[in-house]
PDB file of C-alpha atoms and ligand atoms in Angstrom:
ATOM      1  CA  UNK K   1      -0.040   0.048  -0.052  1.00  0.00           C
ATOM      2  CA  UNK K   2       1.401   3.312  -1.003  1.00  0.00           C
ATOM      3  CA  UNK K   3       1.745   6.064   1.575  1.00  0.00           C
ATOM      4  CA  UNK K   4      -0.108   9.363   1.362  1.00  0.00           C
ATOM      5  CA  UNK K   5      -0.088  11.130  -1.606  1.00  0.00           C
ATOM      6  CA  UNK K   6       2.627  13.737  -0.330  1.00  0.00           C
ATOM      7  CA  UNK K   7       4.839  11.048   0.837  1.00  0.00           C
ATOM      8  CA  UNK K   8       5.877   8.845  -1.884  1.00  0.00           C
ATOM      9  CA  UNK K   9       8.956   8.137  -4.028  1.00  0.00           C
ATOM     10  CA  UNK K  10       9.248   9.280  -7.402  1.00  0.00           C
ATOM     11  CA  UNK K  11       9.581  12.381  -9.597  1.00  0.00           C
ATOM     12  CA  UNK K  12       7.081  15.131 -10.434  1.00  0.00           C
ATOM     13  CA  UNK K  13       7.179  17.524 -13.325  1.00  0.00           C
ATOM     14  CA  UNK K  14       6.756  20.977 -12.022  1.00  0.00           C
ATOM     15  CA  UNK K  15       7.228  24.127 -14.308  1.00  0.00           C
ATOM     16  CA  UNK K  16       9.482  22.276 -16.503  1.00  0.00           C
ATOM     17  CA  UNK K  17      11.582  20.623 -14.228  1.00  0.00           C
ATOM     18  CA  UNK K  18      11.501  16.991 -12.545  1.00  0.00           C
ATOM     19  CA  UNK K  19      11.501  17.305  -8.782  1.00  0.00           C
ATOM     20  CA  UNK K  20      11.576  14.982  -5.982  1.00  0.00           C
ATOM     21  CA  UNK K  21       8.191  13.585  -5.181  1.00  0.00           C
ATOM     22  CA  UNK K  22       8.231  15.041  -1.588  1.00  0.00           C
ATOM     23  CA  UNK K  23       9.466  18.411  -2.788  1.00  0.00           C
ATOM     24  CA  UNK K  24       6.602  19.194  -5.075  1.00  0.00           C
ATOM     25  CA  UNK K  25       5.211  21.951  -3.015  1.00  0.00           C
ATOM     26  CA  UNK K  26       3.232  25.377  -3.074  1.00  0.00           C
ATOM     27  CA  UNK K  27       2.982  28.104  -0.609  1.00  0.00           C
ATOM     28  CA  UNK K  28       0.005  28.953   1.473  1.00  0.00           C
ATOM     29  CA  UNK K  29      -0.683  32.084  -0.253  1.00  0.00           C
ATOM     30  CA  UNK K  30      -1.000  30.325  -3.578  1.00  0.00           C
ATOM     31  CA  UNK K  31      -3.929  32.020  -5.188  1.00  0.00           C
ATOM     32  CA  UNK K  32      -5.566  28.841  -6.259  1.00  0.00           C
ATOM     33  CA  UNK K  33      -5.908  27.584  -2.788  1.00  0.00           C
ATOM     34  CA  UNK K  34      -7.867  30.633  -1.823  1.00  0.00           C
ATOM     35  CA  UNK K  35      -9.872  31.282  -4.945  1.00  0.00           C
ATOM     36  CA  UNK K  36     -10.043  27.863  -6.932  1.00  0.00           C
ATOM     37  CA  UNK K  37      -8.107  29.234  -9.715  1.00  0.00           C
ATOM     38  CA  UNK K  38      -7.174  25.666 -10.864  1.00  0.00           C
ATOM     39  CA  UNK K  39      -7.881  23.386 -13.659  1.00  0.00           C
ATOM     40  CA  UNK K  40      -6.763  19.856 -14.015  1.00  0.00           C
ATOM     41  CA  UNK K  41      -6.873  16.673 -16.266  1.00  0.00           C
ATOM     42  CA  UNK K  42      -7.071  13.086 -15.447  1.00  0.00           C
ATOM     43  CA  UNK K  43      -5.531  10.639 -17.760  1.00  0.00           C
ATOM     44  CA  UNK K  44      -4.685   7.004 -18.247  1.00  0.00           C
ATOM     45  CA  UNK K  45      -1.643   5.414 -19.702  1.00  0.00           C
ATOM     46  CA  UNK K  46      -2.338   1.709 -20.907  1.00  0.00           C
ATOM     47  CA  UNK K  47       0.824  -0.492 -21.718  1.00  0.00           C
ATOM     48  CA  UNK K  48       2.989   2.683 -22.340  1.00  0.00           C
ATOM     49  CA  UNK K  49       0.497   4.587 -24.380  1.00  0.00           C
ATOM     50  CA  UNK K  50      -1.561   7.620 -22.925  1.00  0.00           C
ATOM     51  CA  UNK K  51      -5.173   7.166 -24.180  1.00  0.00           C
ATOM     52  CA  UNK K  52      -6.243  10.242 -26.049  1.00  0.00           C
ATOM     53  CA  UNK K  53      -3.116  12.228 -24.343  1.00  0.00           C
ATOM     54  CA  UNK K  54      -3.179  14.908 -26.887  1.00  0.00           C
ATOM     55  CA  UNK K  55      -6.951  15.628 -26.472  1.00  0.00           C
ATOM     56  CA  UNK K  56      -6.334  16.083 -22.694  1.00  0.00           C
ATOM     57  CA  UNK K  57      -3.417  18.484 -23.176  1.00  0.00           C
ATOM     58  CA  UNK K  58      -5.754  20.732 -25.384  1.00  0.00           C
ATOM     59  CA  UNK K  59      -8.559  20.371 -22.837  1.00  0.00           C
ATOM     60  CA  UNK K  60      -6.106  21.624 -20.128  1.00  0.00           C
ATOM     61  CA  UNK K  61      -5.374  24.682 -22.215  1.00  0.00           C
ATOM     62  CA  UNK K  62      -9.042  25.378 -23.127  1.00  0.00           C
ATOM     63  CA  UNK K  63     -10.009  24.999 -19.332  1.00  0.00           C
ATOM     64  CA  UNK K  64      -7.251  27.471 -18.467  1.00  0.00           C
ATOM     65  CA  UNK K  65      -8.612  30.030 -21.003  1.00  0.00           C
ATOM     66  CA  UNK K  66     -12.105  29.567 -19.870  1.00  0.00           C
ATOM     67  CA  UNK K  67     -10.892  30.563 -16.286  1.00  0.00           C
ATOM     68  CA  UNK K  68      -8.852  33.617 -17.895  1.00  0.00           C
ATOM     69  CA  UNK K  69      -5.693  31.843 -16.733  1.00  0.00           C
ATOM     70  CA  UNK K  70      -3.453  30.990 -19.761  1.00  0.00           C
ATOM     71  CA  UNK K  71      -1.482  27.729 -19.414  1.00  0.00           C
ATOM     72  CA  UNK K  72       2.018  28.634 -20.255  1.00  0.00           C
ATOM     73  CA  UNK K  73       2.897  25.512 -22.384  1.00  0.00           C
ATOM     74  CA  UNK K  74       1.542  24.175 -25.616  1.00  0.00           C
ATOM     75  CA  UNK K  75      -0.179  20.888 -26.125  1.00  0.00           C
ATOM     76  CA  UNK K  76       2.917  19.317 -27.661  1.00  0.00           C
ATOM     77  CA  UNK K  77       4.903  20.427 -24.749  1.00  0.00           C
ATOM     78  CA  UNK K  78       2.451  19.078 -22.105  1.00  0.00           C
ATOM     79  CA  UNK K  79       2.493  15.796 -24.181  1.00  0.00           C
ATOM     80  CA  UNK K  80       6.325  15.751 -23.906  1.00  0.00           C
ATOM     81  CA  UNK K  81       6.111  16.492 -20.204  1.00  0.00           C
ATOM     82  CA  UNK K  82       3.764  13.413 -19.616  1.00  0.00           C
ATOM     83  CA  UNK K  83       5.943  11.012 -21.294  1.00  0.00           C
ATOM     84  CA  UNK K  84       8.946  12.493 -19.191  1.00  0.00           C
ATOM     85  CA  UNK K  85       7.057  11.779 -16.226  1.00  0.00           C
ATOM     86  CA  UNK K  86       6.053   8.373 -17.060  1.00  0.00           C
ATOM     87  CA  UNK K  87       9.698   7.490 -18.053  1.00  0.00           C
ATOM     88  CA  UNK K  88      11.152   9.102 -14.944  1.00  0.00           C
ATOM     89  CA  UNK K  89       8.676   7.053 -12.862  1.00  0.00           C
ATOM     90  CA  UNK K  90       8.989   3.784 -14.632  1.00  0.00           C
ATOM     91  CA  UNK K  91       5.425   3.487 -15.341  1.00  0.00           C
ATOM     92  CA  UNK K  92       3.636   2.024 -18.217  1.00  0.00           C
ATOM     93  CA  UNK K  93       0.057   1.534 -16.699  1.00  0.00           C
ATOM     94  CA  UNK K  94      -0.777   4.698 -14.715  1.00  0.00           C
ATOM     95  CA  UNK K  95      -3.026   7.362 -13.803  1.00  0.00           C
ATOM     96  CA  UNK K  96      -1.704  10.926 -15.009  1.00  0.00           C
ATOM     97  CA  UNK K  97      -2.810  14.114 -13.221  1.00  0.00           C
ATOM     98  CA  UNK K  98      -1.963  17.505 -14.976  1.00  0.00           C
ATOM     99  CA  UNK K  99      -2.689  20.358 -13.105  1.00  0.00           C
ATOM    100  CA  UNK K 100      -2.326  24.211 -13.779  1.00  0.00           C
ATOM    101  CA  UNK K 101      -3.086  26.899 -11.093  1.00  0.00           C
ATOM    102  CA  UNK K 102      -2.448  30.503 -10.387  1.00  0.00           C
ATOM    103  CA  UNK K 103       0.575  30.539  -8.217  1.00  0.00           C
ATOM    104  CA  UNK K 104       1.721  33.101  -5.460  1.00  0.00           C
ATOM    105  CA  UNK K 105       2.748  36.322  -6.612  1.00  0.00           C
ATOM    106  CA  UNK K 106       2.276  40.097  -6.359  1.00  0.00           C
ATOM    107  CA  UNK K 107      -1.598  39.737  -6.022  1.00  0.00           C
ATOM    108  CA  UNK K 108      -3.351  38.109  -3.102  1.00  0.00           C
ATOM    109  CA  UNK K 109      -6.929  39.228  -3.800  1.00  0.00           C
ATOM    110  CA  UNK K 110      -9.683  38.137  -6.113  1.00  0.00           C
ATOM    111  CA  UNK K 111      -7.928  39.802  -9.074  1.00  0.00           C
ATOM    112  CA  UNK K 112      -4.628  37.646 -10.000  1.00  0.00           C
ATOM    113  CA  UNK K 113      -3.548  38.529 -13.355  1.00  0.00           C
ATOM    114  CA  UNK K 114      -0.251  39.383 -12.312  1.00  0.00           C
ATOM    115  CA  UNK K 115       0.496  36.109 -10.672  1.00  0.00           C
ATOM    116  CA  UNK K 116       2.097  33.242 -12.801  1.00  0.00           C
ATOM    117  CA  UNK K 117       0.156  30.204 -13.614  1.00  0.00           C
ATOM    118  CA  UNK K 118       2.002  27.155 -12.828  1.00  0.00           C
ATOM    119  CA  UNK K 119       1.863  23.639 -14.178  1.00  0.00           C
ATOM    120  CA  UNK K 120       2.518  20.173 -12.668  1.00  0.00           C
ATOM    121  CA  UNK K 121       2.190  16.769 -14.012  1.00  0.00           C
ATOM    122  CA  UNK K 122       2.200  13.582 -11.798  1.00  0.00           C
ATOM    123  CA  UNK K 123       1.793   9.989 -12.530  1.00  0.00           C
ATOM    124  CA  UNK K 124       0.993   7.005 -10.308  1.00  0.00           C
ATOM    125  CA  UNK K 125      -0.173   3.350 -10.682  1.00  0.00           C
ATOM    126  CA  UNK K 126      -4.126   3.232 -10.056  1.00  0.00           C
ATOM    127  CA  UNK K 127      -6.414   0.443 -10.535  1.00  0.00           C
ATOM    128  CA  UNK K 128     -10.349   0.355 -10.863  1.00  0.00           C
ATOM    129  CA  UNK K 129     -11.976   3.722  -9.593  1.00  0.00           C
ATOM    130  CA  UNK K 130     -14.911   1.944  -8.088  1.00  0.00           C
ATOM    131  CA  UNK K 131     -13.103  -1.192  -6.967  1.00  0.00           C
ATOM    132  CA  UNK K 132     -15.302  -4.474  -6.448  1.00  0.00           C
ATOM    133  CA  UNK K 133     -18.549  -2.502  -7.415  1.00  0.00           C
ATOM    134  CA  UNK K 134     -17.337  -2.483 -11.102  1.00  0.00           C
ATOM    135  CA  UNK K 135     -18.827  -5.549 -12.305  1.00  0.00           C
ATOM    136  CA  UNK K 136     -21.582  -5.934  -9.633  1.00  0.00           C
ATOM    137  CA  UNK K 137     -23.047  -2.768 -10.852  1.00  0.00           C
ATOM    138  CA  UNK K 138     -22.350   0.483  -8.857  1.00  0.00           C
ATOM    139  CA  UNK K 139     -24.817   1.917  -6.515  1.00  0.00           C
ATOM    140  CA  UNK K 140     -25.542   5.589  -6.955  1.00  0.00           C
ATOM    141  CA  UNK K 141     -27.187   8.045  -4.612  1.00  0.00           C
ATOM    142  CA  UNK K 142     -28.979  10.903  -5.966  1.00  0.00           C
ATOM    143  CA  UNK K 143     -27.342  14.151  -5.062  1.00  0.00           C
ATOM    144  CA  UNK K 144     -29.124  17.024  -3.249  1.00  0.00           C
ATOM    145  CA  UNK K 145     -26.816  19.321  -5.334  1.00  0.00           C
ATOM    146  CA  UNK K 146     -27.473  20.407  -8.833  1.00  0.00           C
ATOM    147  CA  UNK K 147     -25.235  20.864 -11.778  1.00  0.00           C
ATOM    148  CA  UNK K 148     -25.118  24.716 -12.127  1.00  0.00           C
ATOM    149  CA  UNK K 149     -26.568  26.804 -15.099  1.00  0.00           C
ATOM    150  CA  UNK K 150     -23.524  27.385 -17.421  1.00  0.00           C
ATOM    151  CA  UNK K 151     -24.145  31.010 -17.103  1.00  0.00           C
ATOM    152  CA  UNK K 152     -23.295  30.980 -13.589  1.00  0.00           C
ATOM    153  CA  UNK K 153     -20.093  28.955 -13.860  1.00  0.00           C
ATOM    154  CA  UNK K 154     -17.677  27.952 -16.710  1.00  0.00           C
ATOM    155  CA  UNK K 155     -19.372  24.381 -17.025  1.00  0.00           C
ATOM    156  CA  UNK K 156     -17.115  23.348 -19.787  1.00  0.00           C
ATOM    157  CA  UNK K 157     -13.991  23.682 -18.057  1.00  0.00           C
ATOM    158  CA  UNK K 158     -12.399  20.852 -15.970  1.00  0.00           C
ATOM    159  CA  UNK K 159     -12.006  23.461 -13.093  1.00  0.00           C
ATOM    160  CA  UNK K 160     -11.324  22.666  -9.508  1.00  0.00           C
ATOM    161  CA  UNK K 161     -14.163  24.914  -8.254  1.00  0.00           C
ATOM    162  CA  UNK K 162     -16.810  22.833  -9.941  1.00  0.00           C
ATOM    163  CA  UNK K 163     -15.711  19.658  -7.699  1.00  0.00           C
ATOM    164  CA  UNK K 164     -16.853  21.437  -4.523  1.00  0.00           C
ATOM    165  CA  UNK K 165     -20.271  19.849  -4.858  1.00  0.00           C
ATOM    166  CA  UNK K 166     -19.002  16.730  -6.262  1.00  0.00           C
ATOM    167  CA  UNK K 167     -16.796  16.080  -2.972  1.00  0.00           C
ATOM    168  CA  UNK K 168     -19.767  16.809  -0.886  1.00  0.00           C
ATOM    169  CA  UNK K 169     -22.198  14.667  -2.891  1.00  0.00           C
ATOM    170  CA  UNK K 170     -19.724  11.707  -2.962  1.00  0.00           C
ATOM    171  CA  UNK K 171     -19.400  11.940   1.051  1.00  0.00           C
ATOM    172  CA  UNK K 172     -22.976  11.774   1.322  1.00  0.00           C
ATOM    173  CA  UNK K 173     -23.290   8.828  -1.100  1.00  0.00           C
ATOM    174  CA  UNK K 174     -20.649   6.753   0.701  1.00  0.00           C
ATOM    175  CA  UNK K 175     -22.190   7.457   3.952  1.00  0.00           C
ATOM    176  CA  UNK K 176     -25.355   5.803   2.578  1.00  0.00           C
ATOM    177  CA  UNK K 177     -23.185   2.851   1.242  1.00  0.00           C
ATOM    178  CA  UNK K 178     -23.298   4.135  -2.446  1.00  0.00           C
ATOM    179  CA  UNK K 179     -20.108   4.259  -4.485  1.00  0.00           C
ATOM    180  CA  UNK K 180     -21.299   7.584  -6.301  1.00  0.00           C
ATOM    181  CA  UNK K 181     -23.951  10.275  -6.672  1.00  0.00           C
ATOM    182  CA  UNK K 182     -26.115  11.276  -9.804  1.00  0.00           C
ATOM    183  CA  UNK K 183     -26.407  14.845 -10.165  1.00  0.00           C
ATOM    184  CA  UNK K 184     -29.681  16.545 -11.722  1.00  0.00           C
ATOM    185  CA  UNK K 185     -29.242  19.867 -13.334  1.00  0.00           C
ATOM    186  CA  UNK K 186     -30.388  23.167 -12.344  1.00  0.00           C
ATOM    187  CA  UNK K 187     -33.569  22.643 -14.590  1.00  0.00           C
ATOM    188  CA  UNK K 188     -34.069  19.242 -12.939  1.00  0.00           C
ATOM    189  CA  UNK K 189     -33.070  17.007 -15.865  1.00  0.00           C
ATOM    190  CA  UNK K 190     -30.403  14.000 -15.414  1.00  0.00           C
ATOM    191  CA  UNK K 191     -27.031  15.323 -15.602  1.00  0.00           C
ATOM    192  CA  UNK K 192     -23.899  13.327 -14.568  1.00  0.00           C
ATOM    193  CA  UNK K 193     -21.931  11.690 -11.678  1.00  0.00           C
ATOM    194  CA  UNK K 194     -19.322  13.443  -9.696  1.00  0.00           C
ATOM    195  CA  UNK K 195     -16.612  12.362 -11.929  1.00  0.00           C
ATOM    196  CA  UNK K 196     -18.159  10.631 -14.720  1.00  0.00           C
ATOM    197  CA  UNK K 197     -20.855  10.844 -17.544  1.00  0.00           C
ATOM    198  CA  UNK K 198     -23.878   8.555 -17.681  1.00  0.00           C
ATOM    199  CA  UNK K 199     -25.504   6.566 -20.211  1.00  0.00           C
ATOM    200  CA  UNK K 200     -28.886   4.415 -20.383  1.00  0.00           C
ATOM    201  CA  UNK K 201     -30.310   1.568 -22.412  1.00  0.00           C
ATOM    202  CA  UNK K 202     -33.854   1.231 -23.523  1.00  0.00           C
ATOM    203  CA  UNK K 203     -35.239  -1.339 -26.033  1.00  0.00           C
ATOM    204  CA  UNK K 204     -32.038  -1.738 -27.408  1.00  0.00           C
ATOM    205  CA  UNK K 205     -31.119   2.042 -27.825  1.00  0.00           C
ATOM    206  CA  UNK K 206     -28.634   4.199 -25.854  1.00  0.00           C
ATOM    207  CA  UNK K 207     -29.730   7.376 -24.235  1.00  0.00           C
ATOM    208  CA  UNK K 208     -27.365   9.792 -22.527  1.00  0.00           C
ATOM    209  CA  UNK K 209     -27.876  13.382 -21.451  1.00  0.00           C
ATOM    210  CA  UNK K 210     -26.797  16.351 -23.800  1.00  0.00           C
ATOM    211  CA  UNK K 211     -23.508  17.633 -22.550  1.00  0.00           C
ATOM    212  CA  UNK K 212     -24.092  21.336 -22.991  1.00  0.00           C
ATOM    213  CA  UNK K 213     -24.241  21.936 -19.278  1.00  0.00           C
ATOM    214  CA  UNK K 214     -21.429  19.764 -17.806  1.00  0.00           C
ATOM    215  CA  UNK K 215     -18.068  18.140 -18.867  1.00  0.00           C
ATOM    216  CA  UNK K 216     -18.637  16.561 -22.215  1.00  0.00           C
ATOM    217  CA  UNK K 217     -16.073  13.717 -21.245  1.00  0.00           C
ATOM    218  CA  UNK K 218     -13.486  12.544 -23.713  1.00  0.00           C
ATOM    219  CA  UNK K 219     -14.588   9.030 -22.634  1.00  0.00           C
ATOM    220  CA  UNK K 220     -18.254   9.957 -23.365  1.00  0.00           C
ATOM    221  CA  UNK K 221     -17.441  11.170 -27.013  1.00  0.00           C
ATOM    222  CA  UNK K 222     -15.419   8.030 -27.529  1.00  0.00           C
ATOM    223  CA  UNK K 223     -18.304   5.845 -26.344  1.00  0.00           C
ATOM    224  CA  UNK K 224     -20.882   7.452 -28.488  1.00  0.00           C
ATOM    225  CA  UNK K 225     -18.680   7.206 -31.468  1.00  0.00           C
ATOM    226  CA  UNK K 226     -18.054   3.458 -30.733  1.00  0.00           C
ATOM    227  CA  UNK K 227     -21.635   2.511 -30.204  1.00  0.00           C
ATOM    228  CA  UNK K 228     -22.733   4.470 -33.331  1.00  0.00           C
ATOM    229  CA  UNK K 229     -19.878   2.410 -35.305  1.00  0.00           C
ATOM    230  CA  UNK K 230     -21.259  -0.616 -33.719  1.00  0.00           C
ATOM    231  CA  UNK K 231     -24.911   0.048 -35.338  1.00  0.00           C
ATOM    232  CA  UNK K 232     -26.458   1.177 -31.974  1.00  0.00           C
ATOM    233  CA  UNK K 233     -28.719   4.175 -32.154  1.00  0.00           C
ATOM    234  CA  UNK K 234     -27.403   6.856 -29.552  1.00  0.00           C
ATOM    235  CA  UNK K 235     -29.814   9.599 -28.443  1.00  0.00           C
ATOM    236  CA  UNK K 236     -28.227  12.774 -26.889  1.00  0.00           C
ATOM    237  CA  UNK K 237     -31.084  14.454 -25.275  1.00  0.00           C
ATOM    238  CA  UNK K 238     -32.561  15.921 -22.100  1.00  0.00           C
ATOM    239  CA  UNK K 239     -33.666  13.023 -19.593  1.00  0.00           C
ATOM    240  CA  UNK K 240     -36.147  13.675 -16.829  1.00  0.00           C
ATOM    241  CA  UNK K 241     -35.829  11.880 -13.554  1.00  0.00           C
ATOM    242  CA  UNK K 242     -39.184  10.218 -14.137  1.00  0.00           C
ATOM    243  CA  UNK K 243     -37.523   8.130 -16.938  1.00  0.00           C
ATOM    244  CA  UNK K 244     -34.910   6.543 -14.823  1.00  0.00           C
ATOM    245  CA  UNK K 245     -37.488   3.725 -14.054  1.00  0.00           C
ATOM    246  CA  UNK K 246     -37.900   3.106 -17.992  1.00  0.00           C
ATOM    247  CA  UNK K 247     -34.205   2.072 -18.526  1.00  0.00           C
ATOM    248  CA  UNK K 248     -32.948  -1.500 -18.519  1.00  0.00           C
ATOM    249  CA  UNK K 249     -29.425  -0.816 -18.225  1.00  0.00           C
ATOM    250  CA  UNK K 250     -27.050   1.907 -17.080  1.00  0.00           C
ATOM    251  CA  UNK K 251     -23.110   2.758 -16.887  1.00  0.00           C
ATOM    252  CA  UNK K 252     -20.749   5.673 -16.233  1.00  0.00           C
ATOM    253  CA  UNK K 253     -17.960   6.681 -18.399  1.00  0.00           C
ATOM    254  CA  UNK K 254     -14.774   8.600 -17.560  1.00  0.00           C
ATOM    255  CA  UNK K 255     -11.020   8.401 -17.698  1.00  0.00           C
ATOM    256  CA  UNK K 256     -10.986   6.953 -14.134  1.00  0.00           C
ATOM    257  CA  UNK K 257     -14.240   5.073 -14.346  1.00  0.00           C
ATOM    258  CA  UNK K 258     -13.710   3.834 -17.829  1.00  0.00           C
ATOM    259  CA  UNK K 259     -17.041   1.939 -18.485  1.00  0.00           C
ATOM    260  CA  UNK K 260     -18.676   1.144 -15.009  1.00  0.00           C
ATOM    261  CA  UNK K 261     -21.769  -0.739 -15.175  1.00  0.00           C
ATOM    262  CA  UNK K 262     -24.542   0.750 -12.714  1.00  0.00           C
ATOM    263  CA  UNK K 263     -26.858  -1.528 -10.752  1.00  0.00           C
ATOM    264  CA  UNK K 264     -29.086   0.885  -8.874  1.00  0.00           C
ATOM    265  CA  UNK K 265     -29.670   4.599  -8.858  1.00  0.00           C
ATOM    266  CA  UNK K 266     -31.861   5.512  -5.737  1.00  0.00           C
ATOM    267  CA  UNK K 267     -34.760   3.168  -5.940  1.00  0.00           C
ATOM    268  CA  UNK K 268     -34.117   2.124  -9.563  1.00  0.00           C
ATOM    269  CA  UNK K 269     -32.757  -1.074 -10.403  1.00  0.00           C
ATOM    270  CA  UNK K 270     -30.723  -1.913 -13.623  1.00  0.00           C
ATOM    271  CA  UNK K 271     -29.063  -5.139 -15.002  1.00  0.00           C
ATOM    272  CA  UNK K 272     -25.434  -5.369 -16.076  1.00  0.00           C
ATOM    273  CA  UNK K 273     -26.812  -6.304 -19.247  1.00  0.00           C
ATOM    274  CA  UNK K 274     -25.471  -7.290 -22.799  1.00  0.00           C
ATOM    275  CA  UNK K 275     -25.136  -3.931 -24.212  1.00  0.00           C
ATOM    276  CA  UNK K 276     -23.197  -2.609 -21.130  1.00  0.00           C
ATOM    277  CA  UNK K 277     -20.856  -5.575 -21.394  1.00  0.00           C
ATOM    278  CA  UNK K 278     -20.335  -5.226 -25.151  1.00  0.00           C
ATOM    279  CA  UNK K 279     -19.438  -1.431 -24.704  1.00  0.00           C
ATOM    280  CA  UNK K 280     -17.149  -1.991 -21.573  1.00  0.00           C
ATOM    281  CA  UNK K 281     -15.305  -4.865 -23.335  1.00  0.00           C
ATOM    282  CA  UNK K 282     -14.957  -2.767 -26.587  1.00  0.00           C
ATOM    283  CA  UNK K 283     -13.582   0.122 -24.489  1.00  0.00           C
ATOM    284  CA  UNK K 284     -11.161  -1.976 -22.842  1.00  0.00           C
ATOM    285  CA  UNK K 285      -9.825  -3.420 -26.109  1.00  0.00           C
ATOM    286  CA  UNK K 286      -9.849   0.152 -27.625  1.00  0.00           C
ATOM    287  CA  UNK K 287      -7.698   1.678 -24.883  1.00  0.00           C
ATOM    288  CA  UNK K 288      -4.868  -0.921 -25.287  1.00  0.00           C
ATOM    289  CA  UNK K 289      -5.118  -1.069 -29.108  1.00  0.00           C
TER     290      UNK K 289
HETATM  291  N1  PMP U   1     -17.699  14.676 -15.553  1.00  0.00           N
HETATM  292  C1  PMP U   1     -16.922  15.082 -14.674  1.00  0.00           C
HETATM  293  C2  PMP U   1     -17.408  15.904 -13.568  1.00  0.00           C
HETATM  294  C3  PMP U   1     -15.536  14.523 -14.593  1.00  0.00           C
HETATM  295  O1  PMP U   1     -14.658  14.892 -13.469  1.00  0.00           O
HETATM  296  C4  PMP U   1     -15.204  13.678 -15.378  1.00  0.00           C
HETATM  297  C5  PMP U   1     -13.551  13.011 -15.383  1.00  0.00           C
HETATM  298  N2  PMP U   1     -12.668  13.822 -16.036  1.00  0.00           N
HETATM  299  C6  PMP U   1     -15.902  13.317 -16.503  1.00  0.00           C
HETATM  300  C7  PMP U   1     -17.280  13.752 -16.467  1.00  0.00           C
HETATM  301  C8  PMP U   1     -15.555  12.309 -17.613  1.00  0.00           C
HETATM  302  O2  PMP U   1     -14.440  12.970 -18.350  1.00  0.00           O
HETATM  303  P1  PMP U   1     -13.389  12.179 -19.032  1.00  0.00           P
HETATM  304  O3  PMP U   1     -14.120  11.036 -19.917  1.00  0.00           O
HETATM  305  O4  PMP U   1     -12.967  13.283 -20.129  1.00  0.00           O
HETATM  306  O5  PMP U   1     -12.436  11.552 -18.161  1.00  0.00           O
END
């Protein structure tokens, strides 16, 4: 069992240099710590190849742009840094976390344009996100929090501030014996889980919420394309909570979650059925192709 995340062996890429893991520190007056000026990526490397690594680098840069926080590296430089980190730590199957944040500097108020933006890239071995729940079908709570209106927050960014309600919802879910929570959006439609997108099956067709108000996951986009290539009809649409009882299968998608079958949401039950298995197995094959 590895130690706490700040107490491990290895190297971390920080602003262009590899530093010892335990020395990858920031000051308490880091702007991001006070004002959530931070964006990040979660990626996976399978058998030495980062799945959609370049897309993740582009998304990090776009998230920074959306927060008026230009990431000071190109996607190609970020791609190279990720490779450097994997090599320095001798990893071929790993989770990769890239993070960009407003560092400490001359400003310590809300406005921070004079503070530099820092970037770090870390990689570590990491298995299944939902552990044993994966093939039994995860049990999801329904969060009391709602995904916010995109006019109130940059909903398309993978920004730290958007995860405040995710952590709170996941804690509440775990306290009830669930492994995750489903969010509705501010208008009451089904949205996503705390770190993954959601899909449903009804009469052999696939339904997933329109991703115009929460993170349009790279895994989500991959799965939609894969399902269409397999001949499935995929509906991207608004889904009402009353419909949760109409679906026969359900799964989550995300870099960490991969394709995780869902067995239960609140009082609604789903089978880990043929479509879920087909999609999950094809995704496993694709990421290692
Ligand atoms: N929604 C949220 C809130 C997430 O944190 C994630 C994980 N990044 C996803 C969806 C899925 O995104 P991706 O498939 O790009 O990992």
